[in-house]
């Protein structure tokens, strides 16, 4: 693949602010919840849609 670019690896101590600097704090909170590896602690899709990040979006 000619356009392949490897995804950068970030150390565990890297803050999401540095990884996605344009995402606001509410968005980073949602992303952190979605990226939790432990399935017991990970947010569900239904819970994610109830996250404050989506409060400004109109319902379908």
PDB file of C-alpha atoms in Angstrom:
ATOM      1  CA  UNK A   1       0.000   0.000   0.000  1.00  0.00           C
ATOM      2  CA  UNK A   2       1.586   3.200  -1.167  1.00  0.00           C
ATOM      3  CA  UNK A   3      -0.328   5.524   1.169  1.00  0.00           C
ATOM      4  CA  UNK A   4       0.194   3.450   4.310  1.00  0.00           C
ATOM      5  CA  UNK A   5       1.301   5.463   7.324  1.00  0.00           C
ATOM      6  CA  UNK A   6       1.856   3.593  10.585  1.00  0.00           C
ATOM      7  CA  UNK A   7      -0.221   4.812  13.492  1.00  0.00           C
ATOM      8  CA  UNK A   8       2.023   6.547  16.031  1.00  0.00           C
ATOM      9  CA  UNK A   9       2.620   4.698  19.274  1.00  0.00           C
ATOM     10  CA  UNK A  10       2.196   6.797  22.388  1.00  0.00           C
ATOM     11  CA  UNK A  11       3.638   5.961  25.808  1.00  0.00           C
ATOM     12  CA  UNK A  12       1.071   5.117  28.500  1.00  0.00           C
ATOM     13  CA  UNK A  13       1.838   8.422  30.195  1.00  0.00           C
ATOM     14  CA  UNK A  14       0.883  10.506  27.141  1.00  0.00           C
ATOM     15  CA  UNK A  15      -2.102  12.740  27.850  1.00  0.00           C
ATOM     16  CA  UNK A  16      -5.041  12.743  25.442  1.00  0.00           C
ATOM     17  CA  UNK A  17      -4.561  16.525  25.242  1.00  0.00           C
ATOM     18  CA  UNK A  18      -1.347  15.814  23.336  1.00  0.00           C
ATOM     19  CA  UNK A  19      -2.875  13.095  21.147  1.00  0.00           C
ATOM     20  CA  UNK A  20      -6.076  14.954  20.149  1.00  0.00           C
ATOM     21  CA  UNK A  21      -5.344  18.610  20.936  1.00  0.00           C
ATOM     22  CA  UNK A  22      -8.409  19.975  19.092  1.00  0.00           C
ATOM     23  CA  UNK A  23     -10.865  17.845  21.083  1.00  0.00           C
ATOM     24  CA  UNK A  24     -12.454  19.665  24.018  1.00  0.00           C
ATOM     25  CA  UNK A  25     -12.382  18.349  27.587  1.00  0.00           C
ATOM     26  CA  UNK A  26     -15.830  16.779  27.291  1.00  0.00           C
ATOM     27  CA  UNK A  27     -14.801  14.960  24.129  1.00  0.00           C
ATOM     28  CA  UNK A  28     -11.611  13.744  25.768  1.00  0.00           C
ATOM     29  CA  UNK A  29     -13.651  12.454  28.706  1.00  0.00           C
ATOM     30  CA  UNK A  30     -15.842  10.441  26.329  1.00  0.00           C
ATOM     31  CA  UNK A  31     -12.826   9.160  24.411  1.00  0.00           C
ATOM     32  CA  UNK A  32     -11.104   8.076  27.628  1.00  0.00           C
ATOM     33  CA  UNK A  33     -14.234   6.169  28.653  1.00  0.00           C
ATOM     34  CA  UNK A  34     -14.436   4.483  25.245  1.00  0.00           C
ATOM     35  CA  UNK A  35     -10.759   3.506  25.244  1.00  0.00           C
ATOM     36  CA  UNK A  36     -10.907   1.741  28.597  1.00  0.00           C
ATOM     37  CA  UNK A  37      -9.660  -1.794  28.020  1.00  0.00           C
ATOM     38  CA  UNK A  38     -11.416  -3.443  30.961  1.00  0.00           C
ATOM     39  CA  UNK A  39     -14.884  -4.391  29.647  1.00  0.00           C
ATOM     40  CA  UNK A  40     -16.397  -4.036  33.119  1.00  0.00           C
ATOM     41  CA  UNK A  41     -15.222  -0.405  33.322  1.00  0.00           C
ATOM     42  CA  UNK A  42     -15.701   0.481  29.657  1.00  0.00           C
ATOM     43  CA  UNK A  43     -18.671   2.667  28.765  1.00  0.00           C
ATOM     44  CA  UNK A  44     -21.387   1.021  26.651  1.00  0.00           C
ATOM     45  CA  UNK A  45     -22.621   2.489  23.368  1.00  0.00           C
ATOM     46  CA  UNK A  46     -25.886   3.465  25.037  1.00  0.00           C
ATOM     47  CA  UNK A  47     -24.017   5.161  27.900  1.00  0.00           C
ATOM     48  CA  UNK A  48     -21.732   6.883  25.400  1.00  0.00           C
ATOM     49  CA  UNK A  49     -24.722   8.402  23.619  1.00  0.00           C
ATOM     50  CA  UNK A  50     -25.896   9.807  26.967  1.00  0.00           C
ATOM     51  CA  UNK A  51     -22.485  11.429  27.589  1.00  0.00           C
ATOM     52  CA  UNK A  52     -22.508  15.254  27.886  1.00  0.00           C
ATOM     53  CA  UNK A  53     -20.384  15.452  24.715  1.00  0.00           C
ATOM     54  CA  UNK A  54     -23.524  14.717  22.697  1.00  0.00           C
ATOM     55  CA  UNK A  55     -25.803  17.134  24.610  1.00  0.00           C
ATOM     56  CA  UNK A  56     -25.568  19.795  21.870  1.00  0.00           C
ATOM     57  CA  UNK A  57     -26.593  17.415  19.078  1.00  0.00           C
ATOM     58  CA  UNK A  58     -30.189  17.193  17.954  1.00  0.00           C
ATOM     59  CA  UNK A  59     -31.860  13.806  18.415  1.00  0.00           C
ATOM     60  CA  UNK A  60     -32.689  11.914  15.247  1.00  0.00           C
TER      61      UNK A  60
END
